[in-house]
């Protein structure tokens, strides 16, 4: 199956490799495709999803394996070089290893990443490693089992920590921890997370809370701004040395001579929009040109109605060309109709 699609047998019409990169009217170029694989999840993080879940789309509305292959291939021919699978919880999708393998073997794709809550990772990591996964971001907001149960509404800290250890032992190059920083919840654990970087070559990323949950947890005083997080870390370490990171890792540091790194992501403050290189596709195949955009381009229906690769390419370029200067403008353009980050693809 994979071989058939990877070998140059274009589905409808060919995109050759001289295709120009994807750009917008502000001169940004986009080479990083984030694909949500589902909306379902085995946790219920309080800032992401209500206990009862959300109005999950039925299976037939979600992209199939072949449709995802096709979008990766079209993207790679337009200059996409980095893929991330997210969700929902991507490890709940049975074809995950197949998707990773496809992306890994696709010409032009230099790295393939996964964002996961880690609950099921330890069982699947060998397969993912063999499939060519380059990086894993594990989401973990606390190192305390009781607090884990409060924030995720489930048990499972031991499973996530076990997965983290297995990930660190694997040959997968990039291992990061995503920590949503919340005042009054985990602000007292900053140093516990930072200390994980002392002996481990991982990146701990503190992420600002964003207003995407239907229960609006973020209005309850838990927001903890990037500048405050950085200042609070600075106050508690001897040396915080700035280093290079990915485009959204605004503040990235090495503490003392620790092996790993610490990053702070201004996901709400949106101070990094000028450096954005991301294209997002939701689990039901809608392209979003910004995390905060309400405007969707329906690639799934275009594919299902028999449109050619050239047509899909034009849709992608057209959408990215309409991207607003920053996430504030994008947010102001519409009313938020989403109940959860899983409908965007975190
Ligand atoms: N289930 C996977 C996980 O948790 O890693 C992947 C999907 S999840 C939506 C992706 C990332 O979005 C996670 O790191 C999660 O913490 C983050 N996230 C979800 N809702 C958020 C919110 N309201 N504000 C900030 N980050 C959020
Ligand atoms: Fe699930 Fe990830 Fe949302 Fe938590 S953040 S509920 S693990 S999708």
Short mmCIF file of C-alpha atoms and ligand atoms in Angstrom, two decimals:
data_model
loop_
_atom_site.label_atom_id
_atom_site.label_comp_id
_atom_site.label_asym_id
_atom_site.label_seq_id
_atom_site.Cartn_x
_atom_site.Cartn_y
_atom_site.Cartn_z
CA UNK A 1 0.00 0.00 0.00
CA UNK A 2 2.63 2.53 1.05
CA UNK A 3 4.93 1.58 -1.84
CA UNK A 4 2.16 2.20 -4.37
CA UNK A 5 1.61 5.68 -3.17
CA UNK A 6 5.23 6.61 -2.58
CA UNK A 7 6.43 5.57 -6.03
CA UNK A 8 5.83 8.43 -8.43
CA UNK A 9 2.35 7.47 -9.55
CA UNK A 10 0.51 10.81 -9.36
CA UNK A 11 -3.10 10.52 -8.35
CA UNK A 12 -4.51 13.24 -10.58
CA UNK A 13 -2.15 15.54 -12.36
CA UNK A 14 1.45 16.00 -11.35
CA UNK A 15 3.11 18.66 -9.24
CA UNK A 16 6.74 18.84 -10.20
CA UNK A 17 9.54 19.72 -7.84
CA UNK A 18 10.03 23.15 -9.32
CA UNK A 19 6.78 24.16 -7.61
CA UNK A 20 7.47 27.41 -5.70
CA UNK A 21 7.22 27.46 -1.90
CA UNK A 22 4.00 28.33 -0.12
CA UNK A 23 4.08 32.01 0.80
CA UNK A 24 1.76 34.74 2.06
CA UNK A 25 1.39 38.45 1.41
CA UNK A 26 3.66 39.30 4.36
CA UNK A 27 6.57 37.34 2.94
CA UNK A 28 6.28 34.39 5.30
CA UNK A 29 6.86 30.92 3.85
CA UNK A 30 5.28 27.71 5.11
CA UNK A 31 7.13 24.43 5.28
CA UNK A 32 5.63 22.83 8.41
CA UNK A 33 2.39 20.86 8.12
CA UNK A 34 0.49 19.90 11.27
CA UNK A 35 -2.12 17.22 10.71
CA UNK A 36 -4.73 16.38 13.33
CA UNK A 37 -5.58 12.70 13.03
CA UNK A 38 -8.70 12.60 15.20
CA UNK A 39 -10.70 14.49 17.81
CA UNK A 40 -11.19 11.61 20.24
CA UNK A 41 -9.05 11.42 23.34
CA UNK A 42 -8.44 9.12 26.29
CA UNK A 43 -7.91 12.10 28.64
CA UNK A 44 -10.11 15.07 29.46
CA UNK A 45 -7.66 17.90 30.23
CA UNK A 46 -9.68 20.63 31.86
CA UNK A 47 -8.41 23.36 29.51
CA UNK A 48 -9.08 21.26 26.42
CA UNK A 49 -12.15 19.08 26.68
CA UNK A 50 -15.19 18.81 28.96
CA UNK A 51 -15.71 15.61 30.96
CA UNK A 52 -18.55 14.53 28.66
CA UNK A 53 -16.36 15.03 25.58
CA UNK A 54 -17.41 17.22 22.66
CA UNK A 55 -19.67 16.70 19.69
CA UNK A 56 -17.16 14.35 18.03
CA UNK A 57 -17.41 14.08 14.26
CA UNK A 58 -18.26 10.62 12.96
CA UNK A 59 -15.50 8.45 11.43
CA UNK A 60 -16.68 9.02 7.88
CA UNK A 61 -16.10 12.75 8.24
CA UNK A 62 -12.43 12.27 9.20
CA UNK A 63 -9.64 11.99 6.65
CA UNK A 64 -8.82 8.44 5.60
CA UNK A 65 -5.28 7.04 5.51
CA UNK A 66 -5.12 7.54 1.74
CA UNK A 67 -6.38 11.12 1.98
CA UNK A 68 -3.68 11.92 4.53
CA UNK A 69 -1.03 10.28 2.31
CA UNK A 70 -2.22 12.44 -0.53
CA UNK A 71 -2.05 15.68 1.45
CA UNK A 72 1.45 14.86 2.70
CA UNK A 73 2.57 14.17 -0.85
CA UNK A 74 1.05 17.37 -2.23
CA UNK A 75 2.53 19.35 0.67
CA UNK A 76 5.99 17.85 0.15
CA UNK A 77 5.88 18.84 -3.50
CA UNK A 78 5.07 22.39 -2.44
CA UNK A 79 8.06 22.63 -0.11
CA UNK A 80 6.71 21.18 3.14
CA UNK A 81 9.65 19.52 4.87
CA UNK A 82 8.31 18.93 8.40
CA UNK A 83 5.18 16.99 9.40
CA UNK A 84 3.56 16.76 12.83
CA UNK A 85 0.75 14.37 13.68
CA UNK A 86 -1.48 15.56 16.48
CA UNK A 87 -5.14 15.37 17.47
CA UNK A 88 -7.17 14.50 19.56
CA UNK A 89 -4.93 11.70 20.69
CA UNK A 90 -3.08 10.44 17.62
CA UNK A 91 -2.04 7.16 19.27
CA UNK A 92 -5.71 6.13 19.19
CA UNK A 93 -5.48 5.98 15.42
CA UNK A 94 -4.63 2.48 14.20
CA UNK A 95 -2.81 3.66 11.08
CA UNK A 96 -0.38 5.96 12.95
CA UNK A 97 2.77 3.92 12.23
CA UNK A 98 1.77 3.63 8.59
CA UNK A 99 1.29 7.39 8.37
CA UNK A 100 4.65 8.04 10.03
CA UNK A 101 6.35 5.64 7.65
CA UNK A 102 4.72 7.28 4.65
CA UNK A 103 5.78 10.77 5.73
CA UNK A 104 9.29 9.58 6.58
CA UNK A 105 9.73 8.00 3.14
CA UNK A 106 8.14 10.86 1.24
CA UNK A 107 10.66 12.80 -0.85
CA UNK A 108 11.23 16.26 0.61
CA UNK A 109 10.03 15.44 4.13
CA UNK A 110 13.01 15.89 6.42
CA UNK A 111 11.38 15.17 9.77
CA UNK A 112 8.19 13.61 11.11
CA UNK A 113 6.92 14.42 14.61
CA UNK A 114 4.16 13.42 16.98
CA UNK A 115 2.36 15.24 19.78
CA UNK A 116 0.79 12.85 22.28
CA UNK A 117 -0.44 12.67 25.84
CA UNK A 118 1.85 9.66 26.21
CA UNK A 119 -0.67 7.27 27.78
CA UNK A 120 -0.32 4.66 25.02
CA UNK A 121 3.14 5.59 23.82
CA UNK A 122 5.29 3.02 25.60
CA UNK A 123 3.49 0.17 23.78
CA UNK A 124 3.81 1.76 20.36
CA UNK A 125 7.18 3.42 20.53
CA UNK A 126 9.14 0.55 18.97
CA UNK A 127 6.92 0.58 15.90
CA UNK A 128 7.05 4.34 15.64
CA UNK A 129 10.82 4.29 15.92
CA UNK A 130 11.04 1.71 13.14
CA UNK A 131 8.66 3.78 11.03
CA UNK A 132 11.10 6.68 11.09
CA UNK A 133 9.64 9.07 13.66
CA UNK A 134 12.07 11.96 14.27
CA UNK A 135 10.49 13.64 17.27
CA UNK A 136 7.91 13.28 20.04
CA UNK A 137 6.30 15.99 22.13
CA UNK A 138 4.73 14.49 25.23
CA UNK A 139 2.17 16.65 27.01
CA UNK A 140 2.47 16.56 30.78
CA UNK A 141 1.39 19.37 33.07
CA UNK A 142 2.33 17.98 36.48
CA UNK A 143 4.63 15.42 38.08
CA UNK A 144 2.20 14.84 40.95
CA UNK A 145 -0.26 11.91 40.55
CA UNK A 146 -3.10 13.66 42.40
CA UNK A 147 -2.70 16.81 40.37
CA UNK A 148 -2.49 14.71 37.20
CA UNK A 149 -5.92 13.36 38.05
CA UNK A 150 -7.26 16.88 38.56
CA UNK A 151 -5.91 18.30 35.32
CA UNK A 152 -6.64 15.31 33.04
CA UNK A 153 -9.66 13.96 34.97
CA UNK A 154 -8.05 10.50 34.65
CA UNK A 155 -5.29 8.43 36.24
CA UNK A 156 -2.13 7.64 34.36
CA UNK A 157 0.90 9.68 35.42
CA UNK A 158 2.93 6.46 35.80
CA UNK A 159 2.09 5.44 32.21
CA UNK A 160 3.14 8.84 30.85
CA UNK A 161 6.41 8.82 32.82
CA UNK A 162 7.15 5.31 31.61
CA UNK A 163 6.57 6.50 28.04
CA UNK A 164 8.87 9.46 28.60
CA UNK A 165 11.64 7.14 29.80
CA UNK A 166 11.17 4.82 26.83
CA UNK A 167 11.23 7.79 24.48
CA UNK A 168 14.48 9.01 26.01
CA UNK A 169 16.01 5.55 25.63
CA UNK A 170 14.94 5.26 21.99
CA UNK A 171 16.86 6.51 18.97
CA UNK A 172 14.18 9.13 18.30
CA UNK A 173 16.18 12.34 18.12
CA UNK A 174 13.98 15.04 19.56
CA UNK A 175 12.07 14.52 22.80
CA UNK A 176 10.12 17.44 24.24
CA UNK A 177 7.72 17.86 27.11
CA UNK A 178 4.77 20.23 26.61
CA UNK A 179 3.68 21.77 29.90
CA UNK A 180 0.67 24.11 29.86
CA UNK A 181 1.66 26.62 32.54
CA UNK A 182 -1.22 27.42 34.89
CA UNK A 183 -1.18 29.85 37.78
CA UNK A 184 -2.24 28.28 41.03
CA UNK A 185 -1.86 24.80 39.56
CA UNK A 186 1.69 24.05 38.40
CA UNK A 187 3.53 27.35 38.92
CA UNK A 188 5.12 25.71 41.96
CA UNK A 189 6.48 22.90 39.75
CA UNK A 190 8.51 25.04 37.32
CA UNK A 191 11.78 23.92 38.90
CA UNK A 192 10.76 20.24 39.03
CA UNK A 193 10.31 20.37 35.26
CA UNK A 194 13.46 22.43 34.69
CA UNK A 195 15.44 19.89 36.75
CA UNK A 196 14.45 17.15 34.27
CA UNK A 197 16.77 18.89 31.79
CA UNK A 198 19.81 18.51 34.06
CA UNK A 199 20.64 14.95 33.07
CA UNK A 200 18.35 14.45 30.07
CA UNK A 201 18.78 15.92 26.60
CA UNK A 202 15.14 16.93 26.30
CA UNK A 203 13.38 20.27 25.88
CA UNK A 204 10.83 21.25 28.50
CA UNK A 205 8.40 23.74 26.95
CA UNK A 206 6.14 25.86 29.11
CA UNK A 207 3.13 26.88 27.00
CA UNK A 208 0.71 29.72 27.68
CA UNK A 209 -2.91 28.72 28.17
CA UNK A 210 -5.12 29.53 25.16
CA UNK A 211 -8.84 30.32 25.10
CA UNK A 212 -10.04 27.30 23.12
CA UNK A 213 -12.12 25.31 25.58
CA UNK A 214 -15.89 25.73 25.66
CA UNK A 215 -15.82 26.00 29.47
CA UNK A 216 -13.39 28.93 29.25
CA UNK A 217 -11.08 27.68 32.00
CA UNK A 218 -8.69 30.38 30.90
CA UNK A 219 -10.99 33.05 32.36
CA UNK A 220 -10.53 31.63 35.85
CA UNK A 221 -7.26 33.40 36.63
CA UNK A 222 -5.01 30.48 35.62
CA UNK A 223 -3.37 32.33 32.73
CA UNK A 224 0.38 32.58 33.32
CA UNK A 225 2.10 34.83 30.75
CA UNK A 226 5.35 33.90 28.99
CA UNK A 227 7.24 36.91 30.36
CA UNK A 228 6.25 36.02 33.91
CA UNK A 229 7.23 32.39 33.41
CA UNK A 230 10.67 33.42 32.16
CA UNK A 231 11.12 35.89 35.04
CA UNK A 232 10.08 33.24 37.59
CA UNK A 233 12.55 30.72 36.17
CA UNK A 234 15.33 33.34 36.11
CA UNK A 235 14.75 34.03 39.77
CA UNK A 236 15.29 30.39 40.66
CA UNK A 237 18.39 29.39 38.68
CA UNK A 238 22.02 30.50 38.63
CA UNK A 239 22.35 30.89 34.89
CA UNK A 240 19.75 31.00 32.13
CA UNK A 241 21.62 31.11 28.84
CA UNK A 242 19.68 31.98 25.65
CA UNK A 243 20.20 29.49 22.79
CA UNK A 244 18.63 28.76 19.39
CA UNK A 245 15.32 26.90 19.19
CA UNK A 246 12.49 26.30 16.75
CA UNK A 247 10.58 29.28 15.35
CA UNK A 248 7.95 29.34 18.08
CA UNK A 249 10.32 28.75 20.94
CA UNK A 250 10.60 32.45 21.68
CA UNK A 251 12.49 32.19 24.90
CA UNK A 252 14.78 29.20 24.81
CA UNK A 253 17.51 28.60 27.30
CA UNK A 254 19.94 26.19 28.78
CA UNK A 255 20.03 26.30 32.55
CA UNK A 256 23.58 26.22 33.95
CA UNK A 257 25.38 23.46 32.03
CA UNK A 258 22.36 21.16 31.91
CA UNK A 259 22.07 18.66 29.03
CA UNK A 260 18.56 19.68 27.97
CA UNK A 261 16.78 22.95 27.19
CA UNK A 262 13.92 24.99 28.57
CA UNK A 263 11.56 26.92 26.28
CA UNK A 264 8.61 29.22 26.90
CA UNK A 265 5.94 29.43 24.17
CA UNK A 266 3.85 32.62 23.97
CA UNK A 267 0.89 30.77 22.46
CA UNK A 268 -1.61 33.34 23.72
CA UNK A 269 0.57 36.48 23.63
CA UNK A 270 1.23 35.77 19.94
CA UNK A 271 4.55 37.59 19.78
CA UNK A 272 5.91 35.16 17.19
CA UNK A 273 3.34 35.37 14.41
CA UNK A 274 5.86 37.12 12.14
CA UNK A 275 7.94 33.94 12.10
CA UNK A 276 5.04 31.54 11.56
CA UNK A 277 5.79 28.67 9.16
CA UNK A 278 2.77 26.45 9.97
CA UNK A 279 -0.08 25.03 7.96
CA UNK A 280 -2.76 23.19 9.94
CA UNK A 281 -5.18 20.58 8.72
CA UNK A 282 -7.97 19.44 11.02
CA UNK A 283 -8.98 15.80 11.44
CA UNK A 284 -11.87 16.39 9.04
CA UNK A 285 -9.63 17.87 6.40
CA UNK A 286 -10.09 21.61 6.78
CA UNK A 287 -7.03 23.76 6.24
CA UNK A 288 -6.51 26.54 8.79
CA UNK A 289 -4.00 29.24 7.93
CA UNK A 290 -3.71 30.23 11.61
CA UNK A 291 -4.37 28.61 14.98
CA UNK A 292 -6.80 31.45 15.67
CA UNK A 293 -8.46 31.46 12.24
CA UNK A 294 -12.18 30.79 11.86
CA UNK A 295 -11.86 30.56 8.10
CA UNK A 296 -11.61 26.97 6.88
CA UNK A 297 -10.68 25.58 3.47
CA UNK A 298 -12.31 22.21 2.94
CA UNK A 299 -9.66 19.99 1.36
CA UNK A 300 -11.54 16.81 2.28
CA UNK A 301 -14.58 17.65 0.17
CA UNK A 302 -12.36 18.80 -2.67
CA UNK A 303 -10.55 15.45 -2.63
CA UNK A 304 -13.79 13.51 -2.30
CA UNK A 305 -15.31 15.32 -5.25
CA UNK A 306 -12.44 14.27 -7.48
CA UNK A 307 -10.43 17.48 -7.65
CA UNK A 308 -6.89 17.20 -9.04
CA UNK A 309 -3.67 17.71 -7.09
CA UNK A 310 -3.22 21.02 -8.91
CA UNK A 311 -6.61 22.15 -7.68
CA UNK A 312 -5.78 21.18 -4.08
CA UNK A 313 -2.47 22.99 -4.41
CA UNK A 314 -4.27 26.16 -5.54
CA UNK A 315 -6.65 25.89 -2.58
CA UNK A 316 -3.71 25.61 -0.17
CA UNK A 317 -1.89 28.58 -1.72
CA UNK A 318 -5.08 30.66 -1.81
CA UNK A 319 -5.80 30.02 1.85
CA UNK A 320 -2.26 30.78 3.01
CA UNK A 321 -2.22 33.97 0.93
CA UNK A 322 -5.25 35.15 2.96
CA UNK A 323 -3.46 34.62 6.27
CA UNK A 324 -3.70 37.62 8.57
CA UNK A 325 -0.67 39.47 9.91
CA UNK A 326 -1.06 37.87 13.31
CA UNK A 327 -3.33 35.73 15.48
CA UNK A 328 -5.04 38.79 16.96
CA UNK A 329 -6.33 39.91 13.58
CA UNK A 330 -7.33 36.33 12.74
CA UNK A 331 -9.27 35.99 15.99
CA UNK A 332 -11.06 39.32 15.46
CA UNK A 333 -12.30 38.18 12.07
CA UNK A 334 -14.87 35.72 13.40
CA UNK A 335 -16.72 34.25 16.36
CA UNK A 336 -15.08 31.27 17.96
CA UNK A 337 -17.16 28.28 16.98
CA UNK A 338 -14.86 25.64 18.44
CA UNK A 339 -15.34 23.72 21.66
CA UNK A 340 -11.86 22.27 22.04
CA UNK A 341 -8.28 22.46 20.84
CA UNK A 342 -8.85 18.99 19.38
CA UNK A 343 -10.99 20.59 16.66
CA UNK A 344 -7.98 22.62 15.58
CA UNK A 345 -5.21 20.14 16.13
CA UNK A 346 -3.01 21.30 18.97
N1 LIG B 1 -3.61 14.71 22.83
C1 LIG B 1 -2.33 15.14 22.42
C2 LIG B 1 -1.62 15.85 23.54
O1 LIG B 1 -2.25 16.19 24.53
O2 LIG B 1 -0.43 16.05 23.41
C3 LIG B 1 -2.32 15.99 21.18
C4 LIG B 1 -3.39 17.01 21.04
S1 LIG B 1 -3.37 18.31 22.24
C5 LIG B 1 -4.74 19.27 21.69
C6 LIG B 1 -1.93 19.18 21.73
C7 LIG B 1 -1.37 20.17 22.71
O3 LIG B 1 -2.33 21.21 22.89
C8 LIG B 1 -1.10 19.60 24.10
O4 LIG B 1 0.23 19.89 24.45
C9 LIG B 1 -2.06 20.35 24.99
O5 LIG B 1 -1.53 20.55 26.27
C10 LIG B 1 -2.27 21.63 24.23
N2 LIG B 1 -3.51 22.33 24.55
C11 LIG B 1 -4.78 21.87 24.49
N3 LIG B 1 -5.67 22.82 24.87
C12 LIG B 1 -4.93 23.91 25.18
C13 LIG B 1 -5.23 25.22 25.64
N4 LIG B 1 -6.49 25.60 25.86
N5 LIG B 1 -4.21 26.07 25.86
C14 LIG B 1 -2.92 25.70 25.65
N6 LIG B 1 -2.56 24.49 25.20
C15 LIG B 1 -3.54 23.60 24.98
FE1 LIG B 2 -6.67 14.96 25.14
FE2 LIG B 2 -4.49 16.28 24.46
FE3 LIG B 2 -6.84 17.60 24.84
FE4 LIG B 2 -5.60 16.54 26.93
S1 LIG B 2 -4.81 18.17 25.59
S2 LIG B 2 -7.80 16.33 26.44
S3 LIG B 2 -4.67 14.74 26.08
S4 LIG B 2 -6.38 16.14 23.25
#
